[in-house]
mmCIF file of C-alpha atoms in Angstrom:
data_model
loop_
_atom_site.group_PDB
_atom_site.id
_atom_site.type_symbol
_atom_site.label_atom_id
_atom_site.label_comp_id
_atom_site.label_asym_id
_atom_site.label_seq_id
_atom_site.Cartn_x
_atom_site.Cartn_y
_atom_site.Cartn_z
ATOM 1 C CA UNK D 1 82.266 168.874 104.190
ATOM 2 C CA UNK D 2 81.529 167.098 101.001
ATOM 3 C CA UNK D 3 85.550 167.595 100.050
ATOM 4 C CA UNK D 4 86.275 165.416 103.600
ATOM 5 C CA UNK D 5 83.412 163.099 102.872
ATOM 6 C CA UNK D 6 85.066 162.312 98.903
ATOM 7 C CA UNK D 7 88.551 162.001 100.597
ATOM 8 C CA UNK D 8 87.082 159.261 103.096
ATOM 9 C CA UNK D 9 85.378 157.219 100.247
ATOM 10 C CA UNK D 10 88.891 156.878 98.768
ATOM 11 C CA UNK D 11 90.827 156.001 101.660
ATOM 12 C CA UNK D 12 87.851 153.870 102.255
ATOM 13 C CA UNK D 13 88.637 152.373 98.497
ATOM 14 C CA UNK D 14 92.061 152.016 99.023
ATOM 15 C CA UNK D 15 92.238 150.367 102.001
ATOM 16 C CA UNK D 16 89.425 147.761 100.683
ATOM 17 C CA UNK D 17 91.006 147.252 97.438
ATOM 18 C CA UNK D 18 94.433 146.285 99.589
ATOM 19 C CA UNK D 19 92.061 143.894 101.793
ATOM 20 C CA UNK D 20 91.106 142.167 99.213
ATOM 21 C CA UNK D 21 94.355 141.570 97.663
ATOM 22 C CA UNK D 22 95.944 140.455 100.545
ATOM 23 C CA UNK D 23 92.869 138.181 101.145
ATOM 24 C CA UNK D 24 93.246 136.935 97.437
ATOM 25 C CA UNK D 25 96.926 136.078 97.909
ATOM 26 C CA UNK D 26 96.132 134.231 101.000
ATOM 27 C CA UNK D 27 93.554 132.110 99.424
ATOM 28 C CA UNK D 28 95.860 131.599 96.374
ATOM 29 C CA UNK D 29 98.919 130.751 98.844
ATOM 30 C CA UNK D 30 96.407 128.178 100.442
ATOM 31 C CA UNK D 31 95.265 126.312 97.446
ATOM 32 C CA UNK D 32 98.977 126.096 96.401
ATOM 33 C CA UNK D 33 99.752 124.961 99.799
ATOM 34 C CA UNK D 34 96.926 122.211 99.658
ATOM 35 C CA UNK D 35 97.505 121.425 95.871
ATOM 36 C CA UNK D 36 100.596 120.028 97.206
ATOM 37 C CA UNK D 37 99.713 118.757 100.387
ATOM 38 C CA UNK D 38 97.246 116.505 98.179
ATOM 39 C CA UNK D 39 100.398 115.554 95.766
ATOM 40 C CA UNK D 40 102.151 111.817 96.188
ATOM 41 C CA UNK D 41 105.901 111.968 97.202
ATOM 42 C CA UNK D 42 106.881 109.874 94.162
ATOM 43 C CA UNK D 43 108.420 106.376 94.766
ATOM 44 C CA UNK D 44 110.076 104.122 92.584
ATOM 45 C CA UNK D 45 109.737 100.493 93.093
ATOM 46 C CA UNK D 46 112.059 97.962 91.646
ATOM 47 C CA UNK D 47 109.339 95.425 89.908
ATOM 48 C CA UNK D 48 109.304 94.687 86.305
ATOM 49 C CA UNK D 49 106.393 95.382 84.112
ATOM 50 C CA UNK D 50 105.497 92.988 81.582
ATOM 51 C CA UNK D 51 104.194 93.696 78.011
ATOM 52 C CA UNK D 52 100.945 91.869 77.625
ATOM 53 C CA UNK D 53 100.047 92.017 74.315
ATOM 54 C CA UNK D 54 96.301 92.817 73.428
ATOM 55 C CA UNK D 55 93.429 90.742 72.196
ATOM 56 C CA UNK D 56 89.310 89.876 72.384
ATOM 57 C CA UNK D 57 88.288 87.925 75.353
ATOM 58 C CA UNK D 58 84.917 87.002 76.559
ATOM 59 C CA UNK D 59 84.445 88.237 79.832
ATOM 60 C CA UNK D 60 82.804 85.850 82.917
ATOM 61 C CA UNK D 61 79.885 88.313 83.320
ATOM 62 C CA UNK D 62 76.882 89.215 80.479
ATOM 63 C CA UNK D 63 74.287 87.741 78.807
ATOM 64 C CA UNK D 64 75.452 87.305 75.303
ATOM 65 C CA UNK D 65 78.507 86.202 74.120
ATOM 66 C CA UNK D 66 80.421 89.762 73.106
ATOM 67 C CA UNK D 67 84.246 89.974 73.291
ATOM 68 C CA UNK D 68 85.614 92.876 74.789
ATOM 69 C CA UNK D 69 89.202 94.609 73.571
ATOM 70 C CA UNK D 70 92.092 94.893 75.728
ATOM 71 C CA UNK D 71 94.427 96.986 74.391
ATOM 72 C CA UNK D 72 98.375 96.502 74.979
ATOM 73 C CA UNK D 73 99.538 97.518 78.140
ATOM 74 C CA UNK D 74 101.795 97.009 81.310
ATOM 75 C CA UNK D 75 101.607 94.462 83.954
ATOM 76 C CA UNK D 76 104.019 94.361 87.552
ATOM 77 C CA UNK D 77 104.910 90.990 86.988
ATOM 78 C CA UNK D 78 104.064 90.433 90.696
ATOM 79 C CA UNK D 79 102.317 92.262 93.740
ATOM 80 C CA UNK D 80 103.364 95.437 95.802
ATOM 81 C CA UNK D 81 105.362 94.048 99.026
ATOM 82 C CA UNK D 82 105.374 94.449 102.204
ATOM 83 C CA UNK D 83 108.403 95.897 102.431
ATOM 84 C CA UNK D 84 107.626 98.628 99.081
ATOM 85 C CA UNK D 85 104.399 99.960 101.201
ATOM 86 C CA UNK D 86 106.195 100.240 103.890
ATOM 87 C CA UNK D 87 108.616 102.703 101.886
ATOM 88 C CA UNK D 88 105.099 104.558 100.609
ATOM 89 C CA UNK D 89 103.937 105.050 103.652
ATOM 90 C CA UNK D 90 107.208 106.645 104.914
ATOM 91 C CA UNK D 91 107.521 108.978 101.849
ATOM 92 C CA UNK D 92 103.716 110.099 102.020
ATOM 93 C CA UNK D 93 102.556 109.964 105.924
ATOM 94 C CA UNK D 94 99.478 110.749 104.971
ATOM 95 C CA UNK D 95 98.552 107.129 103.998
ATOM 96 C CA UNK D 96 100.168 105.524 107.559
ATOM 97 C CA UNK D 97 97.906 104.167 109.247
ATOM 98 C CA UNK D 98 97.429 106.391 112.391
ATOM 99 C CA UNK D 99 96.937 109.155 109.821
ATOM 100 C CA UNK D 100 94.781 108.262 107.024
ATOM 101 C CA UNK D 101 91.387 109.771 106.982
ATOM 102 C CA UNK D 102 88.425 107.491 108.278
ATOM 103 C CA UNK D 103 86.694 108.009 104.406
ATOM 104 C CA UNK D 104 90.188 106.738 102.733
ATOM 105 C CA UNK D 105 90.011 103.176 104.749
ATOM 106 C CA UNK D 106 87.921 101.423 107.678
ATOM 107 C CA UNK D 107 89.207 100.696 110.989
ATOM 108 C CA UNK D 108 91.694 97.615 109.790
ATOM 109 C CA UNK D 109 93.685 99.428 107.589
ATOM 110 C CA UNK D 110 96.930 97.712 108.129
ATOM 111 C CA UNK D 111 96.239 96.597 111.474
ATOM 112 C CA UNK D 112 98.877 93.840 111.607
ATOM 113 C CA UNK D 113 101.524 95.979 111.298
ATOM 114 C CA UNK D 114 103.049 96.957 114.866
ATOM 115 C CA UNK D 115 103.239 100.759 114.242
ATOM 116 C CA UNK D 116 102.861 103.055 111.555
ATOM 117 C CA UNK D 117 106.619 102.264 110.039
ATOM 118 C CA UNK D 118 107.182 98.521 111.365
ATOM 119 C CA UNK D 119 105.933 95.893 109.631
ATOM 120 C CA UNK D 120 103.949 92.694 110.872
ATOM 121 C CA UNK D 121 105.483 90.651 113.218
ATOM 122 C CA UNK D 122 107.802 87.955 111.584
ATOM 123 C CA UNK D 123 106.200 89.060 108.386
ATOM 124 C CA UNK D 124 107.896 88.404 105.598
ATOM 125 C CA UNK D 125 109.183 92.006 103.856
ATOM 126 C CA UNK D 126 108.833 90.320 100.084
ATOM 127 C CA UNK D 127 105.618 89.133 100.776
ATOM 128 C CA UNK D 128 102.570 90.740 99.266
ATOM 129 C CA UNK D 129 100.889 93.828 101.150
ATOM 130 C CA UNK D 130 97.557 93.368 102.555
ATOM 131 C CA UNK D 131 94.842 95.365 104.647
ATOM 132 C CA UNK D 132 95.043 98.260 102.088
ATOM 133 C CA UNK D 133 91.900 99.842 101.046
ATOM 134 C CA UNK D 134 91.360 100.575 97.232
ATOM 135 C CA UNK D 135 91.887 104.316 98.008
ATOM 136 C CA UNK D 136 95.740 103.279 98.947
ATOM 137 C CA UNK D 137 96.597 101.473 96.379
ATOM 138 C CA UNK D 138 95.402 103.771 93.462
ATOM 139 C CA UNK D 139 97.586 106.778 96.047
ATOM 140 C CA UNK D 140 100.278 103.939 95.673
ATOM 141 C CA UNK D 141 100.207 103.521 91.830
ATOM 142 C CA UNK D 142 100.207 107.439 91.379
ATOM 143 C CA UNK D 143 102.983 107.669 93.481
ATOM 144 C CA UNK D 144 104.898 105.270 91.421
ATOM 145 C CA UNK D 145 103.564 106.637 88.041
ATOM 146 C CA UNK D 146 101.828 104.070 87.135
ATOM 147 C CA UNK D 147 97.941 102.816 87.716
ATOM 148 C CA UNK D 148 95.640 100.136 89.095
ATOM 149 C CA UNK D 149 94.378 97.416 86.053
ATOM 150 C CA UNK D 150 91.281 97.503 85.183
ATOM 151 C CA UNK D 151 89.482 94.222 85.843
ATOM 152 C CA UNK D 152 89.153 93.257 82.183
ATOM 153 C CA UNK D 153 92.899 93.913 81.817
ATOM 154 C CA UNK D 154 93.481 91.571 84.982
ATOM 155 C CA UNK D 155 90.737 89.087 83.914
ATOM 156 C CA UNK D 156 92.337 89.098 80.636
ATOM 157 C CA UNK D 157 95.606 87.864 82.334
ATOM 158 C CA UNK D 158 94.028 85.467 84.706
ATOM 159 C CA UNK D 159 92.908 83.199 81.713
ATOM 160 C CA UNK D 160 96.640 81.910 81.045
ATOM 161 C CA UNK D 161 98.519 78.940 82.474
ATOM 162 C CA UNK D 162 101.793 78.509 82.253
ATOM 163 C CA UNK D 163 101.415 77.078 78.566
ATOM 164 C CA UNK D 164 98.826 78.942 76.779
ATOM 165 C CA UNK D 165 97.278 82.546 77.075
ATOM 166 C CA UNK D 166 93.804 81.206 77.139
ATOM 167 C CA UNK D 167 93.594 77.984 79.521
ATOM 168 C CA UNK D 168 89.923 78.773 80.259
ATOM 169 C CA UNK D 169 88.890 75.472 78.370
ATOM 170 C CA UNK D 170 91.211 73.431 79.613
ATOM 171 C CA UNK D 171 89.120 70.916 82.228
ATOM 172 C CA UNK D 172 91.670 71.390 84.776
ATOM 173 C CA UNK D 173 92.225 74.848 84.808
ATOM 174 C CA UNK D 174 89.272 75.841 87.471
ATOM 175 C CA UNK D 175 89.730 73.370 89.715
ATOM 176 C CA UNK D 176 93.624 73.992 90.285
ATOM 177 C CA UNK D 177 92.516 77.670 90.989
ATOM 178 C CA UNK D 178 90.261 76.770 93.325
ATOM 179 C CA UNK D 179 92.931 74.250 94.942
ATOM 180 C CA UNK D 180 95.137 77.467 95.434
ATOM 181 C CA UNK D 181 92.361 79.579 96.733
ATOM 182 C CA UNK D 182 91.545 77.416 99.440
ATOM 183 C CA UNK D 183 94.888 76.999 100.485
ATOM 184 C CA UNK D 184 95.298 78.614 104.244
ATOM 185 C CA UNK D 185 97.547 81.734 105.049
ATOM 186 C CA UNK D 186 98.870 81.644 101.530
ATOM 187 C CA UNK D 187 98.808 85.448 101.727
ATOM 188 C CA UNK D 188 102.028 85.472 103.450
ATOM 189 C CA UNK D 189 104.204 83.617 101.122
ATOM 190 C CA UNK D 190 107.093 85.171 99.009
ATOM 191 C CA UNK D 191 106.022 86.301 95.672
ATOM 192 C CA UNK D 192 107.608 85.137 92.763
ATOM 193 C CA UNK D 193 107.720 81.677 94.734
ATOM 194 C CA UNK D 194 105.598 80.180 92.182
ATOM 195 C CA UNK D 195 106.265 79.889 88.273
ATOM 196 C CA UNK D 196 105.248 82.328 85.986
ATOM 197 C CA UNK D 197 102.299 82.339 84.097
ATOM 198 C CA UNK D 198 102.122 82.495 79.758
ATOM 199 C CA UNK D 199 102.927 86.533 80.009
ATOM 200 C CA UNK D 200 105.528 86.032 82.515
ATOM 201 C CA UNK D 201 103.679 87.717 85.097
ATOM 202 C CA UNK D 202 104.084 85.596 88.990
ATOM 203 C CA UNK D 203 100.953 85.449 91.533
ATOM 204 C CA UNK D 204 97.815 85.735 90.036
ATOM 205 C CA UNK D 205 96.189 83.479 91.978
ATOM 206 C CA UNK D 206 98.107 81.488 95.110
ATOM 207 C CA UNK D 207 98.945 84.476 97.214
ATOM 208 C CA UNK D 208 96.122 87.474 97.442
ATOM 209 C CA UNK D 209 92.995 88.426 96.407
ATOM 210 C CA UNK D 210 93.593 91.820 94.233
ATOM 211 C CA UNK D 211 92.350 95.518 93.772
ATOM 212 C CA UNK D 212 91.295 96.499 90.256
ATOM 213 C CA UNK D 213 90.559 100.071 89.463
ATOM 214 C CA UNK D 214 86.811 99.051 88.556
ATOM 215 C CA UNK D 215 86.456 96.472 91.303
ATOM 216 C CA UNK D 216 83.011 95.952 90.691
ATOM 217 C CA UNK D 217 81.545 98.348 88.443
ATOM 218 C CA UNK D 218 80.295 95.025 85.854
ATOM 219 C CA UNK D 219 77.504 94.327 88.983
ATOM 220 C CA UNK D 220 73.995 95.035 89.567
ATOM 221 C CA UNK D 221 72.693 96.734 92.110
ATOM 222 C CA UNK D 222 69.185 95.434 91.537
ATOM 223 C CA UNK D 223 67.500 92.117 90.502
ATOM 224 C CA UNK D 224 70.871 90.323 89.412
ATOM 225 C CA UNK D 225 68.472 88.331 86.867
ATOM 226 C CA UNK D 226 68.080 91.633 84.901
ATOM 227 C CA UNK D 227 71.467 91.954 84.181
ATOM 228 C CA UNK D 228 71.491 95.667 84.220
ATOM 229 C CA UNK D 229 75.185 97.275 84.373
ATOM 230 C CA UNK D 230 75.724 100.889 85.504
ATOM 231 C CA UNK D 231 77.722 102.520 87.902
ATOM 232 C CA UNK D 232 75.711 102.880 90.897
ATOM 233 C CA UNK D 233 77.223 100.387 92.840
ATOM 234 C CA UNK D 234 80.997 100.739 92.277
ATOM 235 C CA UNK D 235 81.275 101.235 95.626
ATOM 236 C CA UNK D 236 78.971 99.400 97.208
ATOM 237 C CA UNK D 237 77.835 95.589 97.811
ATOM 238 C CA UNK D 238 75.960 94.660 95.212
ATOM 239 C CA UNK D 239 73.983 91.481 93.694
ATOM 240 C CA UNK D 240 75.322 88.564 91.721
ATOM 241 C CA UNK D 241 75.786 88.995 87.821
ATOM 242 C CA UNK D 242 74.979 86.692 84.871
ATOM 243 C CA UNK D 243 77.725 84.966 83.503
ATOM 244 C CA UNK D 244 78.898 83.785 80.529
ATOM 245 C CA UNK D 245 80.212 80.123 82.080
ATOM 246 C CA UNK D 246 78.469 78.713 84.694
ATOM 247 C CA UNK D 247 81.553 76.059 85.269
ATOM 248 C CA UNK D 248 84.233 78.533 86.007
ATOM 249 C CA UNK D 249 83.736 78.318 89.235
ATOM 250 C CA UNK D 250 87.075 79.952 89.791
ATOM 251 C CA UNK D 251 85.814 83.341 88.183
ATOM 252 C CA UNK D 252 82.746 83.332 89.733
ATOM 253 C CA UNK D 253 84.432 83.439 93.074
ATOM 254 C CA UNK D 254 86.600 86.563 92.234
ATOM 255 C CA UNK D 255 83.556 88.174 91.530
ATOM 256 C CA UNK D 256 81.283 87.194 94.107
ATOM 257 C CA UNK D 257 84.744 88.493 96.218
ATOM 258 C CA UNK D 258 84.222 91.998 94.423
ATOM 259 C CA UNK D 259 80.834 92.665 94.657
ATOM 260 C CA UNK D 260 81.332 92.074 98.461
ATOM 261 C CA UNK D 261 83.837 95.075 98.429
ATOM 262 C CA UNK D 262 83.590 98.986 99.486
ATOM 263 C CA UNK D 263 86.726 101.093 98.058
ATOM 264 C CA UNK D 264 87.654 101.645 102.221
ATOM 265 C CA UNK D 265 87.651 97.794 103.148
ATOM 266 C CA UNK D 266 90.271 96.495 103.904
ATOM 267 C CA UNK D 267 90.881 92.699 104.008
ATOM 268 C CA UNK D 268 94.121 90.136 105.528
ATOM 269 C CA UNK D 269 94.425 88.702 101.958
ATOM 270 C CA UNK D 270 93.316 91.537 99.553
ATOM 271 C CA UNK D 271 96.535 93.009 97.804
ATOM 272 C CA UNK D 272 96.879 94.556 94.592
ATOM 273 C CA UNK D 273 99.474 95.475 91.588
ATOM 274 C CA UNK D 274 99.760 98.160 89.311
ATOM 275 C CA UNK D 275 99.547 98.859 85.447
ATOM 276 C CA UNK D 276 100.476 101.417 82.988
ATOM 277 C CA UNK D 277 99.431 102.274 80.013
ATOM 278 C CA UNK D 278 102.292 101.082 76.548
ATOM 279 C CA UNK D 279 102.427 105.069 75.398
ATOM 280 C CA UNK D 280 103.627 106.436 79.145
ATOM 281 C CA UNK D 281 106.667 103.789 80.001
ATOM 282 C CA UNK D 282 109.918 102.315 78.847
ATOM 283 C CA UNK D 283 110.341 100.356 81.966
#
């Protein structure tokens, strides 16, 4: 009896230690299977990245009057199309817009196109994308190797005119950006319509609002007078800021635009355009 009962435990053994193998190579087979269910078909868009050269500049937001470093890196020299989501979206279903996952972007995620692979009516295919949450265009820049800016890399840009890298003191230079800001339906223009700024780079201000990796991380989520900074509302409305110059009116409205962001809004002028890093590119 004992002899029968010691064969049984090993069968019993056996058969568990080949249950849990099999069970093991399922679960492996499944993470493999999501790891690249979760990877971006890679796309390669025909834009030109821009060297912008690093420097100190004194950001719109703080309380003192610190410079902050932006190190050399790569600008698009204009923003993602129409027509160069539309090829995304294609590649990586995932992000169309009868698929995407609620948490990814709200309800108006692309809504004027006319289905997931036709673009807005009588829109213009070389005009800048808009109604993309932040969540599609960092899935975007992956996919095309590259990155979102951050927003002192972008804010670092935006202080050029078409003369000078730094047109911040130039009495005129607010006021023209808040000329093109107020301009209606500008969102739908052409890019690269306009002249190119100092750095070469087209669009920073006269078609779309745009998506920075840190959107709003600079803002309070408190008593703006404190001027506290952390984290806690990168994704979330949050309070005014200090700033550094009350007259830039111009800046001020970019941020106030920010801090009224969530990464899953979507918005009909809010576009965006990607970065990379000098060490990771020859393009």
């Amino acid at each position: 009896m004992y002899k029968i009962f010691k064969i049984l435990m090993y069968a019993g053994g056996f058969f568990f230690l080949m249950a849990s193998c099999e069970k093991a190579n399922t679960l492996t087979s499944a993470k493999v299977s999501s790891d690249t269910l979760d990877k971006e078909v890679a796309i390669t868009p025909d834009v030109k990245m821009v060297l912008i050269n690093g420097g100190e500049y004194q950001p719109f937001y703080g309380t003192d009057s610190s410079l902050v470093e932006v190190k050399d890196f790569l600008l698009d020299e204009r923003p993602v199309t129409n027509a160069e989501f539309l090829d995304f979206v294609k590649k990586n279903p995932k992000w169309k817009r009868s698929k995407i996952k609620a948490l990814f972007a709200d309800d108006t995620y692309l809504q004027d196109w006319q289905d997931d692979e036709t673009l807005p009516k009588n829109a213009d295919p070389e005009a800048a994308v808009t109604f993309v949450s932040w969540f599609a265009a960092k899935a975007y820049a992956k996919a095309a190797g590259k990155r979102l800016p951050t927003l002192d890399e972008w804010e670092y840009v935006a202080m050029a005119d078409e003369e000078s890298a730094n047109a911040r003191d130039k009495p005129t230079y607010s006021a023209h950006l808040i000329n093109l800001y107020n301009e209606k339906d500008r969102q739908k223009n052409k890019v690269k319509s306009s002249a190119p700024n100092y750095w070469g780079v087209y669009n920073m201000f006269d078609l779309v609002w745009e998506w920075t990796d840190d959107f709003n991380s600079i803002m309070t989520t408190s008593d703006s007078r404190t001027a506290e900074f952390d984290d806690k509302g990168l994704f979330c409305a949050s309070a005014a800021t200090s700033t550094t110059d009350v007259l830039n009116y111009a800046s001020f409205m970019r941020y106030a635009f920010r801090s009224s962001l969530k990464a899953s809004y979507t918005v009909g002028n809010l576009g965006f355009r990607c970065a990379k890093d000098t060490t990771n590119s020859t393009k």
